């Protein structure tokens, strides 16, 4: 396939046209097989997404099986391909979930090699997939030097934008505006955040909600409030509902 995925003037564009990502987060999960899914279940997921007007998928929080990308290429989905990086358990081991602890872990050097390997593996396996339009460095791990080498590897080889929400979780925000991250990202922001984002003179990136409208269990009632705002400004790319499937068995 042929396509471009780029940011121009703070606006995200596919093939030179501004778009909105009407996305979902999707774990590879089966109500009968747990984390073991079949190809038929994957096809059914994507068919249901098409019926629901979903056009984008974030692979939370790891690369999916190779057949998933074949299907997304064939059926026409935008994919945010995410590396298998998350620091909840490690931060608990090293002191807790506070922002200071998370940032210290990301700067500590403990996981640098492992994170770099996972970023490179993500990119090198999936670099020729047409459906992959955004690279994501991982999930909820604050931000620090453990992400630098992997991000540098991707950006030296590819023009597709790099995403990572964890810069927002930094305790001191020292590297929030890093050039390694091309897309500003938030989870579940209050509605007033959008206006403050547009008035941030240092912020030149588009904004995506990598998670919003928490839909596991009896919830998911705030889509219209978000989309009135998202549709009102080209700097807002859209978002990914959390999530496609409830994990109750």
mmCIF file of C-alpha atoms in Angstrom:
data_model
loop_
_atom_site.group_PDB
_atom_site.id
_atom_site.type_symbol
_atom_site.label_atom_id
_atom_site.label_comp_id
_atom_site.label_asym_id
_atom_site.label_seq_id
_atom_site.Cartn_x
_atom_site.Cartn_y
_atom_site.Cartn_z
ATOM 1 C CA UNK A 1 0.000 0.000 0.000
ATOM 2 C CA UNK A 2 0.960 3.627 -0.445
ATOM 3 C CA UNK A 3 0.150 6.440 1.957
ATOM 4 C CA UNK A 4 1.687 9.275 3.920
ATOM 5 C CA UNK A 5 1.268 9.863 7.650
ATOM 6 C CA UNK A 6 2.534 13.244 8.768
ATOM 7 C CA UNK A 7 2.091 16.341 10.898
ATOM 8 C CA UNK A 8 1.977 19.671 9.082
ATOM 9 C CA UNK A 9 1.419 22.950 10.870
ATOM 10 C CA UNK A 10 0.383 21.165 14.047
ATOM 11 C CA UNK A 11 -2.291 19.149 12.208
ATOM 12 C CA UNK A 12 -2.180 15.388 11.660
ATOM 13 C CA UNK A 13 -2.764 14.316 8.037
ATOM 14 C CA UNK A 14 -3.119 11.114 6.041
ATOM 15 C CA UNK A 15 -2.250 11.546 2.356
ATOM 16 C CA UNK A 16 -2.228 15.312 2.894
ATOM 17 C CA UNK A 17 -5.774 15.377 4.256
ATOM 18 C CA UNK A 18 -6.679 16.177 7.864
ATOM 19 C CA UNK A 19 -8.565 13.335 9.538
ATOM 20 C CA UNK A 20 -10.028 12.330 12.883
ATOM 21 C CA UNK A 21 -9.085 9.071 14.574
ATOM 22 C CA UNK A 22 -12.287 7.413 15.794
ATOM 23 C CA UNK A 23 -10.388 4.760 17.637
ATOM 24 C CA UNK A 24 -10.491 2.027 20.238
ATOM 25 C CA UNK A 25 -7.836 0.413 22.399
ATOM 26 C CA UNK A 26 -7.726 -3.302 21.707
ATOM 27 C CA UNK A 27 -6.123 -5.974 23.846
ATOM 28 C CA UNK A 28 -5.696 -9.398 22.304
ATOM 29 C CA UNK A 29 -8.333 -10.999 24.489
ATOM 30 C CA UNK A 30 -10.945 -13.716 24.191
ATOM 31 C CA UNK A 31 -13.880 -14.333 26.574
ATOM 32 C CA UNK A 32 -13.261 -18.076 26.188
ATOM 33 C CA UNK A 33 -9.531 -18.278 25.539
ATOM 34 C CA UNK A 34 -8.248 -15.451 27.713
ATOM 35 C CA UNK A 35 -5.057 -14.093 26.152
ATOM 36 C CA UNK A 36 -5.115 -16.849 23.515
ATOM 37 C CA UNK A 37 -7.141 -15.623 20.560
ATOM 38 C CA UNK A 38 -7.994 -17.204 17.235
ATOM 39 C CA UNK A 39 -7.789 -15.680 13.791
ATOM 40 C CA UNK A 40 -11.569 -15.980 13.533
ATOM 41 C CA UNK A 41 -12.000 -13.915 16.713
ATOM 42 C CA UNK A 42 -9.661 -11.263 15.339
ATOM 43 C CA UNK A 43 -11.648 -11.056 12.097
ATOM 44 C CA UNK A 44 -14.884 -10.744 14.091
ATOM 45 C CA UNK A 45 -13.418 -7.914 16.172
ATOM 46 C CA UNK A 46 -12.485 -5.956 13.066
ATOM 47 C CA UNK A 47 -15.826 -6.584 11.368
ATOM 48 C CA UNK A 48 -17.656 -5.280 14.455
ATOM 49 C CA UNK A 49 -15.383 -2.229 14.530
ATOM 50 C CA UNK A 50 -16.243 -1.444 10.910
ATOM 51 C CA UNK A 51 -19.939 -1.715 11.747
ATOM 52 C CA UNK A 52 -19.446 0.715 14.652
ATOM 53 C CA UNK A 53 -17.617 3.325 12.515
ATOM 54 C CA UNK A 54 -14.261 2.694 14.208
ATOM 55 C CA UNK A 55 -11.385 3.665 11.905
ATOM 56 C CA UNK A 56 -8.350 3.403 14.204
ATOM 57 C CA UNK A 57 -6.865 0.908 16.682
ATOM 58 C CA UNK A 58 -4.207 1.348 19.366
ATOM 59 C CA UNK A 59 -2.528 -1.973 20.120
ATOM 60 C CA UNK A 60 -2.592 -1.611 23.883
ATOM 61 C CA UNK A 61 0.034 -2.224 25.165
ATOM 62 C CA UNK A 62 2.153 -4.456 22.937
ATOM 63 C CA UNK A 63 2.468 -5.412 19.265
ATOM 64 C CA UNK A 64 -0.280 -7.768 18.110
ATOM 65 C CA UNK A 65 -0.019 -11.031 16.186
ATOM 66 C CA UNK A 66 1.235 -10.616 12.594
ATOM 67 C CA UNK A 67 -2.108 -11.641 11.087
ATOM 68 C CA UNK A 68 -3.758 -8.651 12.787
ATOM 69 C CA UNK A 69 -1.758 -6.262 10.607
ATOM 70 C CA UNK A 70 -2.512 -8.254 7.459
ATOM 71 C CA UNK A 71 -6.207 -7.851 8.233
ATOM 72 C CA UNK A 72 -5.894 -4.143 9.045
ATOM 73 C CA UNK A 73 -4.048 -3.573 5.764
ATOM 74 C CA UNK A 74 -6.794 -5.398 3.872
ATOM 75 C CA UNK A 75 -9.783 -3.882 5.700
ATOM 76 C CA UNK A 76 -8.488 -0.342 6.007
ATOM 77 C CA UNK A 77 -7.676 0.606 9.619
ATOM 78 C CA UNK A 78 -5.263 3.186 10.976
ATOM 79 C CA UNK A 79 -3.047 1.469 13.579
ATOM 80 C CA UNK A 80 -1.101 3.058 16.420
ATOM 81 C CA UNK A 81 1.465 0.309 16.954
ATOM 82 C CA UNK A 82 2.602 0.218 20.585
ATOM 83 C CA UNK A 83 5.720 -1.297 22.133
ATOM 84 C CA UNK A 84 5.481 -3.769 25.002
ATOM 85 C CA UNK A 85 6.537 -1.304 27.712
ATOM 86 C CA UNK A 86 4.711 -0.643 30.987
ATOM 87 C CA UNK A 87 6.276 0.061 34.372
ATOM 88 C CA UNK A 88 3.488 -0.462 36.911
ATOM 89 C CA UNK A 89 4.888 -3.646 38.382
ATOM 90 C CA UNK A 90 8.505 -2.510 38.281
ATOM 91 C CA UNK A 91 7.704 0.779 39.995
ATOM 92 C CA UNK A 92 5.890 -1.078 42.744
ATOM 93 C CA UNK A 93 9.039 -3.175 43.188
ATOM 94 C CA UNK A 94 11.222 -0.054 43.394
ATOM 95 C CA UNK A 95 9.138 2.159 45.646
ATOM 96 C CA UNK A 96 5.644 3.002 44.426
ATOM 97 C CA UNK A 97 3.451 4.662 41.806
ATOM 98 C CA UNK A 98 4.136 8.306 42.652
ATOM 99 C CA UNK A 99 5.229 10.547 39.777
ATOM 100 C CA UNK A 100 8.638 11.094 41.353
ATOM 101 C CA UNK A 101 9.237 7.336 41.634
ATOM 102 C CA UNK A 102 8.086 6.691 38.079
ATOM 103 C CA UNK A 103 10.366 9.362 36.647
ATOM 104 C CA UNK A 104 13.310 8.199 38.755
ATOM 105 C CA UNK A 105 12.803 4.667 37.429
ATOM 106 C CA UNK A 106 12.753 5.909 33.817
ATOM 107 C CA UNK A 107 16.020 7.771 34.460
ATOM 108 C CA UNK A 108 17.708 5.063 36.530
ATOM 109 C CA UNK A 109 19.203 2.928 33.749
ATOM 110 C CA UNK A 110 17.709 -0.271 35.189
ATOM 111 C CA UNK A 111 15.517 -0.991 32.172
ATOM 112 C CA UNK A 112 17.314 0.904 29.392
ATOM 113 C CA UNK A 113 18.423 -2.147 27.416
ATOM 114 C CA UNK A 114 15.090 -3.935 27.705
ATOM 115 C CA UNK A 115 13.079 -0.908 26.636
ATOM 116 C CA UNK A 116 15.425 -0.143 23.740
ATOM 117 C CA UNK A 117 15.173 -3.744 22.520
ATOM 118 C CA UNK A 118 11.381 -3.599 22.603
ATOM 119 C CA UNK A 119 11.197 -0.301 20.696
ATOM 120 C CA UNK A 120 13.555 -1.611 18.021
ATOM 121 C CA UNK A 121 11.728 -4.952 17.768
ATOM 122 C CA UNK A 122 8.394 -3.142 17.354
ATOM 123 C CA UNK A 123 9.763 -1.024 14.539
ATOM 124 C CA UNK A 124 11.800 -3.617 12.685
ATOM 125 C CA UNK A 125 8.992 -6.199 12.654
ATOM 126 C CA UNK A 126 6.207 -3.860 11.547
ATOM 127 C CA UNK A 127 7.987 -1.146 9.557
ATOM 128 C CA UNK A 128 6.530 -2.306 6.215
ATOM 129 C CA UNK A 129 2.907 -2.439 7.395
ATOM 130 C CA UNK A 130 0.756 0.049 5.532
ATOM 131 C CA UNK A 131 -1.828 0.173 8.317
ATOM 132 C CA UNK A 132 0.732 1.383 10.890
ATOM 133 C CA UNK A 133 0.538 5.162 10.782
ATOM 134 C CA UNK A 134 1.858 6.022 14.283
ATOM 135 C CA UNK A 135 4.515 4.426 16.496
ATOM 136 C CA UNK A 136 3.876 4.401 20.266
ATOM 137 C CA UNK A 137 6.785 3.910 22.691
ATOM 138 C CA UNK A 138 4.666 2.200 25.350
ATOM 139 C CA UNK A 139 2.256 2.941 28.164
ATOM 140 C CA UNK A 140 2.239 4.622 31.574
ATOM 141 C CA UNK A 141 5.942 4.494 32.413
ATOM 142 C CA UNK A 142 6.680 8.196 32.976
ATOM 143 C CA UNK A 143 9.528 9.378 30.742
ATOM 144 C CA UNK A 144 13.286 9.425 30.920
ATOM 145 C CA UNK A 145 16.442 8.272 29.242
ATOM 146 C CA UNK A 146 15.273 4.653 29.035
ATOM 147 C CA UNK A 147 13.154 5.759 26.051
ATOM 148 C CA UNK A 148 15.800 7.782 24.234
ATOM 149 C CA UNK A 149 17.678 5.143 22.239
ATOM 150 C CA UNK A 150 14.563 3.380 20.998
ATOM 151 C CA UNK A 151 12.914 6.621 19.927
ATOM 152 C CA UNK A 152 16.135 7.693 18.219
ATOM 153 C CA UNK A 153 16.253 4.385 16.320
ATOM 154 C CA UNK A 154 12.728 4.878 14.978
ATOM 155 C CA UNK A 155 13.113 8.566 14.124
ATOM 156 C CA UNK A 156 16.392 7.958 12.276
ATOM 157 C CA UNK A 157 14.652 5.481 9.971
ATOM 158 C CA UNK A 158 11.025 6.551 9.594
ATOM 159 C CA UNK A 159 8.897 9.630 8.988
ATOM 160 C CA UNK A 160 5.773 8.348 10.718
ATOM 161 C CA UNK A 161 4.981 10.267 13.946
ATOM 162 C CA UNK A 162 6.057 8.915 17.342
ATOM 163 C CA UNK A 163 3.547 8.920 20.225
ATOM 164 C CA UNK A 164 3.952 8.488 23.959
ATOM 165 C CA UNK A 165 1.592 9.782 26.635
ATOM 166 C CA UNK A 166 3.965 9.259 29.562
ATOM 167 C CA UNK A 167 5.754 12.583 29.143
ATOM 168 C CA UNK A 168 2.676 14.171 30.720
ATOM 169 C CA UNK A 169 3.232 12.038 33.838
ATOM 170 C CA UNK A 170 6.733 13.374 34.459
ATOM 171 C CA UNK A 171 7.020 14.877 37.940
ATOM 172 C CA UNK A 172 8.979 17.921 36.788
ATOM 173 C CA UNK A 173 7.907 18.116 33.097
ATOM 174 C CA UNK A 174 11.538 18.867 32.164
ATOM 175 C CA UNK A 175 11.323 16.952 28.880
ATOM 176 C CA UNK A 176 7.611 17.259 28.153
ATOM 177 C CA UNK A 177 8.212 19.158 24.902
ATOM 178 C CA UNK A 178 10.871 16.718 23.686
ATOM 179 C CA UNK A 179 11.375 16.521 19.921
ATOM 180 C CA UNK A 180 11.447 12.726 20.204
ATOM 181 C CA UNK A 181 7.654 12.738 20.705
ATOM 182 C CA UNK A 182 5.651 14.189 17.792
ATOM 183 C CA UNK A 183 2.127 13.983 19.241
ATOM 184 C CA UNK A 184 0.809 15.397 22.514
ATOM 185 C CA UNK A 185 -1.279 12.784 24.296
ATOM 186 C CA UNK A 186 -3.612 12.667 27.267
ATOM 187 C CA UNK A 187 -5.810 10.150 29.066
ATOM 188 C CA UNK A 188 -9.276 11.165 30.315
ATOM 189 C CA UNK A 189 -8.658 14.931 30.388
ATOM 190 C CA UNK A 190 -11.333 17.294 31.724
ATOM 191 C CA UNK A 191 -13.049 19.281 29.006
ATOM 192 C CA UNK A 192 -11.371 22.526 30.053
ATOM 193 C CA UNK A 193 -7.962 21.029 29.232
ATOM 194 C CA UNK A 194 -8.518 21.442 25.479
ATOM 195 C CA UNK A 195 -8.684 25.223 25.732
ATOM 196 C CA UNK A 196 -5.535 25.410 27.846
ATOM 197 C CA UNK A 197 -3.774 23.159 25.319
ATOM 198 C CA UNK A 198 -4.528 25.573 22.487
ATOM 199 C CA UNK A 199 -3.254 28.526 24.541
ATOM 200 C CA UNK A 200 0.079 26.838 25.365
ATOM 201 C CA UNK A 201 2.554 28.853 23.286
ATOM 202 C CA UNK A 202 5.233 26.162 23.603
ATOM 203 C CA UNK A 203 2.934 23.407 22.288
ATOM 204 C CA UNK A 204 3.080 22.990 18.505
ATOM 205 C CA UNK A 205 1.998 19.350 18.259
ATOM 206 C CA UNK A 206 -1.449 17.897 17.563
ATOM 207 C CA UNK A 207 -3.329 16.271 20.446
ATOM 208 C CA UNK A 208 -4.684 12.736 20.642
ATOM 209 C CA UNK A 209 -6.569 11.094 23.504
ATOM 210 C CA UNK A 210 -4.803 7.737 23.638
ATOM 211 C CA UNK A 211 -7.397 6.677 26.229
ATOM 212 C CA UNK A 212 -10.744 8.311 26.964
ATOM 213 C CA UNK A 213 -14.395 7.529 27.631
ATOM 214 C CA UNK A 214 -13.756 4.537 29.905
ATOM 215 C CA UNK A 215 -16.112 1.883 28.512
ATOM 216 C CA UNK A 216 -15.406 -1.191 30.624
ATOM 217 C CA UNK A 217 -18.423 -1.930 32.768
ATOM 218 C CA UNK A 218 -21.430 0.399 32.972
ATOM 219 C CA UNK A 219 -19.952 3.664 31.641
ATOM 220 C CA UNK A 220 -19.041 5.347 28.333
ATOM 221 C CA UNK A 221 -21.544 8.195 28.450
ATOM 222 C CA UNK A 222 -19.361 11.202 27.602
ATOM 223 C CA UNK A 223 -18.539 10.785 23.914
ATOM 224 C CA UNK A 224 -20.659 13.668 22.642
ATOM 225 C CA UNK A 225 -19.065 16.223 24.986
ATOM 226 C CA UNK A 226 -15.602 15.214 23.812
ATOM 227 C CA UNK A 227 -16.434 15.106 20.114
ATOM 228 C CA UNK A 228 -18.043 18.522 20.001
ATOM 229 C CA UNK A 229 -14.635 19.822 21.053
ATOM 230 C CA UNK A 230 -12.550 17.460 18.903
ATOM 231 C CA UNK A 231 -14.541 18.316 15.779
ATOM 232 C CA UNK A 232 -14.167 22.019 16.533
ATOM 233 C CA UNK A 233 -10.412 22.302 15.964
ATOM 234 C CA UNK A 234 -8.002 20.691 13.501
ATOM 235 C CA UNK A 235 -5.275 20.378 16.168
ATOM 236 C CA UNK A 236 -7.336 17.650 17.859
ATOM 237 C CA UNK A 237 -6.722 14.293 16.162
ATOM 238 C CA UNK A 238 -9.421 12.237 17.894
ATOM 239 C CA UNK A 239 -9.030 9.484 20.427
ATOM 240 C CA UNK A 240 -9.109 5.817 21.409
ATOM 241 C CA UNK A 241 -11.919 4.586 23.662
ATOM 242 C CA UNK A 242 -10.837 2.455 26.609
ATOM 243 C CA UNK A 243 -11.527 -0.085 25.472
ATOM 244 C CA UNK A 244 -12.833 -2.447 22.816
ATOM 245 C CA UNK A 245 -13.661 -5.386 25.083
ATOM 246 C CA UNK A 246 -14.440 -5.796 28.770
ATOM 247 C CA UNK A 247 -12.077 -8.363 30.300
ATOM 248 C CA UNK A 248 -14.646 -10.019 32.553
ATOM 249 C CA UNK A 249 -14.957 -13.712 31.721
#
